[in-house]
Coordinates of C-alpha atoms in Angstrom, one line a residue:
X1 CA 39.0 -48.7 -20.2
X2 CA 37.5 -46.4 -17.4
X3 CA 37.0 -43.1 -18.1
X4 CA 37.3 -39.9 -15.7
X5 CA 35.3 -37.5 -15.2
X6 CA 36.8 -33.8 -13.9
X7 CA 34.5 -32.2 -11.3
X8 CA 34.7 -28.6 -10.5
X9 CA 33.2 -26.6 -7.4
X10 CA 30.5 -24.6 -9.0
X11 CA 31.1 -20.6 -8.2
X12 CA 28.2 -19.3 -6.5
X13 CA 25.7 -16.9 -8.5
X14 CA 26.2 -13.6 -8.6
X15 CA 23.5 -11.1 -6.7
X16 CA 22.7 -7.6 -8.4
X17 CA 24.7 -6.1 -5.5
X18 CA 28.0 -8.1 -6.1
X19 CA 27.9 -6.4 -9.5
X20 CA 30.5 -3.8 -9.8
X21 CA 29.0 -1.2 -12.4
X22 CA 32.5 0.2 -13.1
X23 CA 33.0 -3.0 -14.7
X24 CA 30.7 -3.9 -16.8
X25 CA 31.7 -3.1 -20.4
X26 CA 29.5 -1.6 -23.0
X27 CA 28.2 -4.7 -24.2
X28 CA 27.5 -6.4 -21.3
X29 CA 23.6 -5.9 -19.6
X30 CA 22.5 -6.6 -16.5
X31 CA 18.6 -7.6 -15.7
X32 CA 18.4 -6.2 -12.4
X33 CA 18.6 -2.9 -10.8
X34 CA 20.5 -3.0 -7.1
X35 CA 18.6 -2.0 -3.8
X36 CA 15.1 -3.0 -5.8
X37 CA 13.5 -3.9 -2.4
X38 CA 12.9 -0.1 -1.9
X39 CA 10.3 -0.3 -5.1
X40 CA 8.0 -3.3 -3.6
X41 CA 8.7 -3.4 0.5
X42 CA 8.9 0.5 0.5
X43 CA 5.9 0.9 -1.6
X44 CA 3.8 1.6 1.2
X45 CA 6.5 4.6 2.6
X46 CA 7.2 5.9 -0.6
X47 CA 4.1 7.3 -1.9
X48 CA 3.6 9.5 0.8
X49 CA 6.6 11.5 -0.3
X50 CA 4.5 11.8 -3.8
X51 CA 3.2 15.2 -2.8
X52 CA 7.3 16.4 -3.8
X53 CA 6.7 15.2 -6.9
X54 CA 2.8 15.3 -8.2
X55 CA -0.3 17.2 -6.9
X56 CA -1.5 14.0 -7.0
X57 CA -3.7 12.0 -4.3
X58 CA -2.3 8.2 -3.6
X59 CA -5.5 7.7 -1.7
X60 CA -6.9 7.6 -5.5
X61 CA -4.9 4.8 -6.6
X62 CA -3.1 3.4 -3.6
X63 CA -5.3 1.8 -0.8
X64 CA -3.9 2.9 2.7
X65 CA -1.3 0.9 4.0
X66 CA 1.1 0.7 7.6
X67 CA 4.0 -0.7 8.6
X68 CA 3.0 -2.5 11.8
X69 CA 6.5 -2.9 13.1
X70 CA 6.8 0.7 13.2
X71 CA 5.4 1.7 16.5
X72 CA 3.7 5.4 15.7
X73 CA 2.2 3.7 12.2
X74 CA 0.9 1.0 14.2
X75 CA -0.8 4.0 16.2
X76 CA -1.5 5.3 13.2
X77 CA -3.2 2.3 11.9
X78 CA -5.3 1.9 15.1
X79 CA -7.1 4.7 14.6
X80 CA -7.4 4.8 11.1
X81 CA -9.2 1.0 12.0
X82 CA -11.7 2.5 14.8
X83 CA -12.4 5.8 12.3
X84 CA -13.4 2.8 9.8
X85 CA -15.8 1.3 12.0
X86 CA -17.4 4.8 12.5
X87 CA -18.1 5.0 8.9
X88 CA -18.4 1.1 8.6
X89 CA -21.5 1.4 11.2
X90 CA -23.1 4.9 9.3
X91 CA -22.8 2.9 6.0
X92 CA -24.5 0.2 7.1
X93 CA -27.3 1.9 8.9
X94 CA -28.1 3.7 5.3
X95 CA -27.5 0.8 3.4
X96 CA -30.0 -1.3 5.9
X97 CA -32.8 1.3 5.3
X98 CA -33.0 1.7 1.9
X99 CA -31.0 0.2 -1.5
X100 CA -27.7 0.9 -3.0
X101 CA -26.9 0.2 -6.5
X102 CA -29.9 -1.9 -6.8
X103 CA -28.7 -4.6 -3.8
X104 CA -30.2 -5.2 -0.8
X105 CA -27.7 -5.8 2.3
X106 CA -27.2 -9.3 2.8
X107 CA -28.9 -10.6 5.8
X108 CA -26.9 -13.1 8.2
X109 CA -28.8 -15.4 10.7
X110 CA -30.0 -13.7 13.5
X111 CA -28.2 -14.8 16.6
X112 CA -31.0 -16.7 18.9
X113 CA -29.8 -14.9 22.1
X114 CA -31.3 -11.7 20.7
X115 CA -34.5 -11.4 21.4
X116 CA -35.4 -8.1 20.9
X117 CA -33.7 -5.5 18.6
X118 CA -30.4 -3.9 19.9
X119 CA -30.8 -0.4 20.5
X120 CA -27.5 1.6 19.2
X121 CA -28.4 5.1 19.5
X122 CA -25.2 6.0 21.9
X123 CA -23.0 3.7 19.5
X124 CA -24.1 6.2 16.3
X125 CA -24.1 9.2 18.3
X126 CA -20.3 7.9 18.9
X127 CA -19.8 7.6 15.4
X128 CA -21.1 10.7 14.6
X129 CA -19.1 12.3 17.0
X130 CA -15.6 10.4 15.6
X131 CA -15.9 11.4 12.3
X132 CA -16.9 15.2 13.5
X133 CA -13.8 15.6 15.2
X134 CA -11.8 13.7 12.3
X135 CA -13.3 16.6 10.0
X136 CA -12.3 19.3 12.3
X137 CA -8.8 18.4 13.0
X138 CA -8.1 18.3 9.1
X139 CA -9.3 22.1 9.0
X140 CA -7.2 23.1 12.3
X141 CA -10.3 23.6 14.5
X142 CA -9.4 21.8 17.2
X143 CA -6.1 23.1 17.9
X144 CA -7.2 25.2 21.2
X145 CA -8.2 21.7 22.7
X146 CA -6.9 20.0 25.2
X147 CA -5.7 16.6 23.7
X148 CA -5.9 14.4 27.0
X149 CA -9.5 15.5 27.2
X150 CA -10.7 14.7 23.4
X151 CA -9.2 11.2 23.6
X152 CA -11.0 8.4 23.8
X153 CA -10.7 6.5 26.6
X154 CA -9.3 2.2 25.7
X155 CA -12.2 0.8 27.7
X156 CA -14.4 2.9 25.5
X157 CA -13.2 2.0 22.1
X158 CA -13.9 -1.5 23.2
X159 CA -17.4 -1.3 24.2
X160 CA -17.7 0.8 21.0
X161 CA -15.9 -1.8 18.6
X162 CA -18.2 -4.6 20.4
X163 CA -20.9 -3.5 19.7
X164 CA -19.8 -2.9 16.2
X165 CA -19.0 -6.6 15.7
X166 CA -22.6 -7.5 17.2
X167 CA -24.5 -5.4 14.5
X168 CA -21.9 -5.3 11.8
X169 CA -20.9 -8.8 11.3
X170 CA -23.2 -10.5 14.0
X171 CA -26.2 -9.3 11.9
X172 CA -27.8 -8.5 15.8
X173 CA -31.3 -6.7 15.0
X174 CA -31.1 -3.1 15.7
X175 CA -33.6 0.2 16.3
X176 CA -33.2 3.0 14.1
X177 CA -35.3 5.8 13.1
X178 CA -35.2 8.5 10.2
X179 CA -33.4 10.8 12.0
X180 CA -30.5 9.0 12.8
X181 CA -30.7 7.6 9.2
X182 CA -30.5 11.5 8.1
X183 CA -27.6 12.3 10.0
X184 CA -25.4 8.9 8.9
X185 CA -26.1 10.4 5.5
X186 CA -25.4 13.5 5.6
X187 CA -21.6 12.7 7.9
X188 CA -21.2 10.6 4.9
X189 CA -21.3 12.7 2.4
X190 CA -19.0 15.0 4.2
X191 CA -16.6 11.7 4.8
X192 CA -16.4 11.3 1.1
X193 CA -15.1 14.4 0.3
X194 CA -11.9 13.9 2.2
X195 CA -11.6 10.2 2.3
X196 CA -11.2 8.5 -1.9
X197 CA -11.6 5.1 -0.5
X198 CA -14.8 5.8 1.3
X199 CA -17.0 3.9 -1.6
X200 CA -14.7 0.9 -1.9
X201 CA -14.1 0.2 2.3
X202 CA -17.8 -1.2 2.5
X203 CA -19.0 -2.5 5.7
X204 CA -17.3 -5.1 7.3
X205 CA -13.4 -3.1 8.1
X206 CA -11.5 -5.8 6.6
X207 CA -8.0 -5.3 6.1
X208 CA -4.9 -7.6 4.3
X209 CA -1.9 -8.2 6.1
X210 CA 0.7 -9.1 4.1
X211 CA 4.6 -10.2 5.3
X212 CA 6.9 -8.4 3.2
X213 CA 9.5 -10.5 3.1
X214 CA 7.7 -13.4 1.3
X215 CA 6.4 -13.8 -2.4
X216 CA 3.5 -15.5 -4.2
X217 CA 0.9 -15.1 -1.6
X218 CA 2.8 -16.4 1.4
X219 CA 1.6 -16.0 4.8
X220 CA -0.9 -13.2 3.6
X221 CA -3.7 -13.2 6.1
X222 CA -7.1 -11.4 5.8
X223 CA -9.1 -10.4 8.8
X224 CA -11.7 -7.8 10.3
X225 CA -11.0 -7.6 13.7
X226 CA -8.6 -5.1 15.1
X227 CA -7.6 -7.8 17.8
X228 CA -6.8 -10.7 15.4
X229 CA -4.9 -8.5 13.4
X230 CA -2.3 -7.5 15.9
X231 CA -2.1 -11.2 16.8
X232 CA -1.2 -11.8 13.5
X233 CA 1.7 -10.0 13.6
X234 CA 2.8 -11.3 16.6
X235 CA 3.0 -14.0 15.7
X236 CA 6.7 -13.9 13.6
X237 CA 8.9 -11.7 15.5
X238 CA 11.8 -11.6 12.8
X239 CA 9.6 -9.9 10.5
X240 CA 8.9 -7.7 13.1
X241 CA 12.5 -6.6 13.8
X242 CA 13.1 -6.4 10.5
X243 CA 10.3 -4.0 9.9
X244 CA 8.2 -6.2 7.5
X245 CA 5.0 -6.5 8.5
X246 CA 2.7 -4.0 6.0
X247 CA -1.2 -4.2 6.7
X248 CA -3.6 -2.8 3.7
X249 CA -6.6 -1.4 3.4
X250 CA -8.6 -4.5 1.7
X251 CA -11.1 -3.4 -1.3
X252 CA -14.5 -4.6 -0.4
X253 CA -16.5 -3.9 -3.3
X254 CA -14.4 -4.9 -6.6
X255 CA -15.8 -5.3 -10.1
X256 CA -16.5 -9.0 -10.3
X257 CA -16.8 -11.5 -13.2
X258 CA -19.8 -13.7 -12.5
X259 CA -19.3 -12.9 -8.7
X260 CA -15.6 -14.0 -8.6
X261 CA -12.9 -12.0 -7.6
X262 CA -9.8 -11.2 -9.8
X263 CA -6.7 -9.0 -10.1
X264 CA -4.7 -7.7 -13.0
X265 CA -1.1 -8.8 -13.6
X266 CA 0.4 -5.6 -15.2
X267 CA 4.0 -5.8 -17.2
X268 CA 6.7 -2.6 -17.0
X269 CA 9.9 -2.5 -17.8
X270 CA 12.5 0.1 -16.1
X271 CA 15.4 0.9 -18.8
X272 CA 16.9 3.5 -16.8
X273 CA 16.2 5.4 -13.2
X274 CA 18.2 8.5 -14.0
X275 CA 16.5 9.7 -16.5
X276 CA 13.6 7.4 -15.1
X277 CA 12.4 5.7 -18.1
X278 CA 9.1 3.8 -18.2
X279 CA 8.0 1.0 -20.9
X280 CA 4.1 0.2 -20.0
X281 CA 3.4 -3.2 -22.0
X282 CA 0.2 -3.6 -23.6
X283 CA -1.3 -6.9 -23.1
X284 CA -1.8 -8.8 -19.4
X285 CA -4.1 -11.4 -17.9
X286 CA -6.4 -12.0 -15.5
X287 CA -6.2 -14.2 -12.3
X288 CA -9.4 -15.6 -11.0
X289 CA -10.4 -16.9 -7.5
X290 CA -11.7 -20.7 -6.8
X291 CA -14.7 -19.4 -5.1
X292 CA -17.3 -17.2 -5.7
X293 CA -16.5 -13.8 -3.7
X294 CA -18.1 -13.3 -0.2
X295 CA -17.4 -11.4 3.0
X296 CA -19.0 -14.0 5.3
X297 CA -15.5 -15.8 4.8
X298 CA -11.6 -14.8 5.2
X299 CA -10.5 -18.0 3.3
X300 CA -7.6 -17.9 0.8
X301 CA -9.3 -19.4 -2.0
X302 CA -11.9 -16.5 -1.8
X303 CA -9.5 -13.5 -1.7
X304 CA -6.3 -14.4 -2.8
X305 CA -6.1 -14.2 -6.8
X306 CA -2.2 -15.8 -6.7
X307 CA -2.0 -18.4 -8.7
X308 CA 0.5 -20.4 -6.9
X309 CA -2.2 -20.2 -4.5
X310 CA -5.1 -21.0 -6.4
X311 CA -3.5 -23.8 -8.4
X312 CA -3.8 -26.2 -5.8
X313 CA -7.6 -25.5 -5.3
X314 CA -10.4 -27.1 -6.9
X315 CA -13.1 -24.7 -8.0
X316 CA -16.6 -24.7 -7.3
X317 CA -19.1 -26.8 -9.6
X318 CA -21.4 -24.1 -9.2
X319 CA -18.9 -21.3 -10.5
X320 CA -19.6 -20.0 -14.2
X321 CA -18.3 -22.0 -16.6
X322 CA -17.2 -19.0 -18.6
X323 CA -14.4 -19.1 -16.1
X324 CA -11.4 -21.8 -17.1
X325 CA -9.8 -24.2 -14.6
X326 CA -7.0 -23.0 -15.1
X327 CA -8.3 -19.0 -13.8
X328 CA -6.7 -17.4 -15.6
X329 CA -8.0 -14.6 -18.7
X330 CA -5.7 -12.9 -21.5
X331 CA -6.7 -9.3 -22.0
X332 CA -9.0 -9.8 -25.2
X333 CA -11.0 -11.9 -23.0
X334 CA -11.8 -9.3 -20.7
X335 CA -12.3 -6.9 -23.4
X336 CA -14.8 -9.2 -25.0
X337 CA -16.8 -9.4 -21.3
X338 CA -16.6 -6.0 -20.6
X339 CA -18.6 -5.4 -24.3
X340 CA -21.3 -7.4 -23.1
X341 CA -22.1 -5.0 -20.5
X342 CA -21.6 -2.3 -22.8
X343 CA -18.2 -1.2 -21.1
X344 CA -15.6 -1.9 -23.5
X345 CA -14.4 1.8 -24.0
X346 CA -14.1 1.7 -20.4
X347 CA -10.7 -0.5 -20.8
X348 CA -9.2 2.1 -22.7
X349 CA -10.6 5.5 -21.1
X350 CA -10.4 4.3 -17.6
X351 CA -8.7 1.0 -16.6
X352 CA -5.5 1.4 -18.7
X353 CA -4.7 5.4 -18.3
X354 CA -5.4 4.4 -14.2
X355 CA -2.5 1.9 -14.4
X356 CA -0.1 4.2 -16.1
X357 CA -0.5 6.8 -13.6
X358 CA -0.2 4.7 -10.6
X359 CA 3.1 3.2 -11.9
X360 CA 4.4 6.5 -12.9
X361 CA 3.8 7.9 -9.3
X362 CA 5.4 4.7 -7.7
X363 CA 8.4 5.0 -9.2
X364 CA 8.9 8.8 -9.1
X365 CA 9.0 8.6 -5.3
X366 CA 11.2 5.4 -5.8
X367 CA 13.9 7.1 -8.4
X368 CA 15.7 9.0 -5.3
X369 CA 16.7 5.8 -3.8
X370 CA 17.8 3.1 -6.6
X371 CA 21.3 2.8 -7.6
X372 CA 20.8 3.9 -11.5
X373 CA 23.2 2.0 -12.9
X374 CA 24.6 1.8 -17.0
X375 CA 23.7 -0.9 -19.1
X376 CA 20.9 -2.3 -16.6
X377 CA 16.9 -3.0 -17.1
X378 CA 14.5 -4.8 -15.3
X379 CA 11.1 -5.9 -15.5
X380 CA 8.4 -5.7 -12.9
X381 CA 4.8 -7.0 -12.3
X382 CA 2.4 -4.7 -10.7
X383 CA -1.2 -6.4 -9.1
X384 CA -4.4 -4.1 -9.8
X385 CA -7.6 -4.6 -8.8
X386 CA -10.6 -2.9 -10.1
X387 CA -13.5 -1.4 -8.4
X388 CA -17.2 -1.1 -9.6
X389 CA -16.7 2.1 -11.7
X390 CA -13.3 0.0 -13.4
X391 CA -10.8 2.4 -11.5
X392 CA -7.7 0.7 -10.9
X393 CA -5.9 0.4 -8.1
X394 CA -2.1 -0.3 -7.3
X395 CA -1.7 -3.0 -4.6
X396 CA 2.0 -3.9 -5.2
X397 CA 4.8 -4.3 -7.6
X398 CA 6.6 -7.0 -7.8
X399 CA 10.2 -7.5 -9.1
X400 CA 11.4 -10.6 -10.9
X401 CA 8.0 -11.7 -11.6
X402 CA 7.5 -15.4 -12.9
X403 CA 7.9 -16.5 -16.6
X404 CA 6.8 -19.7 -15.8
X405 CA 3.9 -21.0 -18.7
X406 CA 1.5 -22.4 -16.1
X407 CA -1.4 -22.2 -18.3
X408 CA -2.2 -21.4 -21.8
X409 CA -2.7 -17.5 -21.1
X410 CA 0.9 -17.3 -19.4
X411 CA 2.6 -19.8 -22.0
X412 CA 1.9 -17.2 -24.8
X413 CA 2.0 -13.7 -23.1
X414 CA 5.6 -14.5 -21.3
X415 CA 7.2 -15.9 -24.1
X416 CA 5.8 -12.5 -25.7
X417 CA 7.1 -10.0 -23.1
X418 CA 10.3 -11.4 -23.0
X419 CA 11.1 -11.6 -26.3
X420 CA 9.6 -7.7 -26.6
X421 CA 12.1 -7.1 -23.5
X422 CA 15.4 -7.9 -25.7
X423 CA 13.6 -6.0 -28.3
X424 CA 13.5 -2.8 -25.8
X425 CA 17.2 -3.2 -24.5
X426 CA 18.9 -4.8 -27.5
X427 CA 17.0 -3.6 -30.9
X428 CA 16.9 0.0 -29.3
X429 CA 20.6 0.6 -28.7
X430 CA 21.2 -0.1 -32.7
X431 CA 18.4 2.0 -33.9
X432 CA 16.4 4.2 -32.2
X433 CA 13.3 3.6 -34.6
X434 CA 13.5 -0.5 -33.7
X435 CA 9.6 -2.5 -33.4
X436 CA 9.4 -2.4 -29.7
X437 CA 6.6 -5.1 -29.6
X438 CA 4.0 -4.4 -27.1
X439 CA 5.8 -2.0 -24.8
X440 CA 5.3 1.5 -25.1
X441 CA 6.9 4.3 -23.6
X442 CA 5.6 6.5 -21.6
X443 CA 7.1 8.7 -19.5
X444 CA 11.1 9.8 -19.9
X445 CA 12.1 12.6 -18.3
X446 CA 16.2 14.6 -18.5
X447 CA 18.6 13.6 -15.8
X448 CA 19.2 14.6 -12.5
X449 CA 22.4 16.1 -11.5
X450 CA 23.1 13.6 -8.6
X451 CA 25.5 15.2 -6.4
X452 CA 28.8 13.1 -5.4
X453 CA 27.7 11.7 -1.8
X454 CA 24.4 11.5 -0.4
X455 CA 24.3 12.9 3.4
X456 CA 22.8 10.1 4.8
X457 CA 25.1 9.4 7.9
X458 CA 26.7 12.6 8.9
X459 CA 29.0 12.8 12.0
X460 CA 31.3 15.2 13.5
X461 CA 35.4 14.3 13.8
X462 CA 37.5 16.1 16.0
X463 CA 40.3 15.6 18.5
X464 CA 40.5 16.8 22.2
X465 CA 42.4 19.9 23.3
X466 CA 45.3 18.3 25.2
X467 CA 46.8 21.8 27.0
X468 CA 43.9 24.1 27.2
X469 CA 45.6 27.0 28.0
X470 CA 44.5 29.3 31.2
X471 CA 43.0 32.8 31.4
X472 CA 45.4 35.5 32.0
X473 CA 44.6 37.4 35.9
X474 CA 42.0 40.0 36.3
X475 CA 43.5 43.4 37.6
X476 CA 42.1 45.0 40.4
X477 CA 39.8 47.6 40.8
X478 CA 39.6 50.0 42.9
X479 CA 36.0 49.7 43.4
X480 CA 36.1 45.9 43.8
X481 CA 35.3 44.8 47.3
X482 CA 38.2 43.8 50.0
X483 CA 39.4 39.9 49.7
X484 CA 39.0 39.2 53.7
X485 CA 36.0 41.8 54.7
X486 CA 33.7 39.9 56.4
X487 CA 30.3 40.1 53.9
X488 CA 28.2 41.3 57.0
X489 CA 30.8 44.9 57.0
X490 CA 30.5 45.2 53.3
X491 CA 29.4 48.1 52.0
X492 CA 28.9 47.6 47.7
X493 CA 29.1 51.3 46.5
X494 CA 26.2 52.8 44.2
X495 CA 27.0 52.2 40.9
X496 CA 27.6 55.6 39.1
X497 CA 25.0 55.9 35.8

């Protein structure tokens, strides 16, 4: 006897936006907040509206970031990338004369066109002169001058930025004497008091440039030259329309574990945008490189800690073997490293309160522009990296991070933070009291009156005055001047005060 199967079109999933939040019943929850993108694409725009909302600096947690589509941020981030090579160049004329932090400069091969040693006096003086005026128009001295006058002319910032790449990243042998050496250092340390990021830029003015439309590492490109970065982003121009191309400030001198990069995969978990409430979980891992970290190169597989990157890479035989195949460290792990350099405390006093601040300021200039929505969570992985003094900082948040157990480390903590999650949404709405696991709550503020529309895309209505009707006739005056007088006979009498 044959049998029949019944086949049925499958309905098509669901988004978070198709979800009508007047109907979803009070047992029913939702894993996903609508208009999300604004939290990870619009990271880079939001904090700079953090000033309405903290006295805090996001140049202390937040390396500086553009939107390249955006034509006066693409300015924006054309000078920000020459101002860079000012301070790249004074950096590395200090740092060429005499030690920091007990390492020499590394010294590339000498081209064998050059001779005789460069002399860059005019390209310092230039330098010098950069950052001088940078200093001056953040106090609001130069606001007598004549702006076509103090710009730079193009043909000039390319002779300049030339001979930056000779020195810089040629290696190209160079004169320099104490007093220019006294100068770079004292500009410097007027540099660091307005620019955070100073310490961690280094030398060689690389920056990330990342696609916002993709995930898990795709098409993120690292370079060092202004002109390869804007051929980068010419290079898709759907992403440009779209207004997704963000390039970031790259972090030059991280913390390293046995000199391989890594970055910090951090769990939170949103239960609520109006009142924003925060869970901050406790444990997260560690994502190592394939190769041991170096500037001389751009590759992948030396900069980008993604593991569905890195997964199909094959380590280096010479790379500590402290380091698993699979690159990947829990927390304890860490902790344990960091004790052996006499830095444990560190993770507690410095790393973690860092990473709770950062988030906290992220989504405070975030709240204002997710839907809150009843009976809705979500959880989100945010990336860290850590410089030499273990500060964190925030390169970007994701949203539906992956759960997938890829390696021994993720097996155990995912299984974990989900099962914490239903603990935080589920346990909680019983009893307030409920085990939360390894999330803990830390910030929760009273709700916001949100008004009934948002004036976002005002317009005027109206309708057209069919009949206008006219103006009734003036009356004449006695002192008004006859209709038909020719004007060369008219007399205009003197007006009486």
């Amino acid at each position: 006897m044959l049998g029949y199967r019944k086949t049925t079109k499958r309905k098509p999933k669901a988004t978070c936006k198709q979800v009508d939040s007047l109907c979803i019943s009070e047992i029913s929850l939702v894993n996903h907040f609508p208009k999300v993108g604004k939290i990870n694409t619009g990271l880079c725009l939001n904090l700079r509206k953090l000033h309405w909302f903290d006295s805090a600096d996001p140049d202390t947690f937040f390396p500086r970031c553009y939107r390249l589509a955006a034509l006066d941020e693409r300015h924006a981030f054309i000078d920000d990338y020459r101002r860079t090579a000012c301070t790249s160049l004074l950096k590395y004329i200090v740092e060429k004369d005499q030690y920091v932090q007990g390492e020499r400069i590394s010294k590339k091969k000498q081209s064998k066109r050059q001779s005789s040693p460069v002399n860059i006096s005019q390209t310092i003086s230039k330098a010098l002169k950069v950052c001088e005026d940078f200093l001056q128009s953040l106090e609001h001295s130069d606001i007598d001058t004549n702006l076509e006058t103090q710009q730079t002319p193009a043909q000039e910032w390319a002779e300049f930025l030339d001979s930056y790449y000779l020195v810089v990243h040629g290696g190209a042998e160079i004169d320099s004497s104490d007093y220019l050496v006294i100068h770079c250092k004292a500009m410097l340390q007027r540099m660091k008091i307005v620019n955070p990021q100073l310490e961690i830029e280094g030398i060689h003015n690389i920056w990330i440039i990342k696609p916002g439309a993709k995930s898990r590492g795709r098409g993120i490109k690292c370079a060092n030259r202004l002109d390869q970065i804007l051929d980068l982003v010419k290079g898709d121009p759907k992403l440009i329309k779209e207004n997704k191309w963000v390039v970031q400030k790259y972090l030059e001198r991280p913390f390293l574990i046995h000199d391989t990069k890594f970055d910090v995969r951090q769990w939170f978990l949103v239960t609520d945008w109006n009142p924003l409430t925060v869970w901050f979980y406790k444990k997260c891992y560690l994502r190592f490189s394939t190769q041991p970290y170096t500037l001389d190169s751009m590759d992948s597989s030396v900069h980008l800690c993604n593991n569905s990157i890195q997964k199909s890479l094959r380590p280096l035989l010479q790379r500590h073997r402290s380091i698993p195949v699979d690159n990947m460290w829990s927390v304890d792990q860490f902790k344990t490293f960091l004790c052996t350099k006499d830095r444990e405390a560190q993770w507690d006093t410095v790393v973690v309160p860092g990473m709770k601040r950062a988030l906290i300021y992220a989504l405070q200039t975030a709240q204002d522009l997710i839907e809150s929505r009843k009976n809705t969570f979500e959880l989100y992985g945010a990336d860290f990296m850590l410089d030499r003094d273990l500060h964190p900082w925030l390169l970007e948040i994701n949203s539906s991070p992956t759960m997938a157990p890829s390696t021994p480390v993720t097996a155990h903590l995912c299984a974990a933070v989900q099962e914490d999650t239903l603990r935080v949404v589920l346990d909680r709405r019983v009893k307030r009291t409920a085990n939360t696991g390894d999330f803990q709550l830390i910030y929760k503020k009273a709700a916001v009156k949100v008004p009934q529309y948002v004036p976002q895309h005002l317009r005027v209505e109206g309708f057209r005055v069919k009949c206008p009707n006219s103006l009734p006739p003036l009356k004449s005056s006695s002192c008004a001047v006859p209709k038909h007088r020719s004007p060369s006979k008219t007399r205009v009498p003197q007006q009486k005060k």
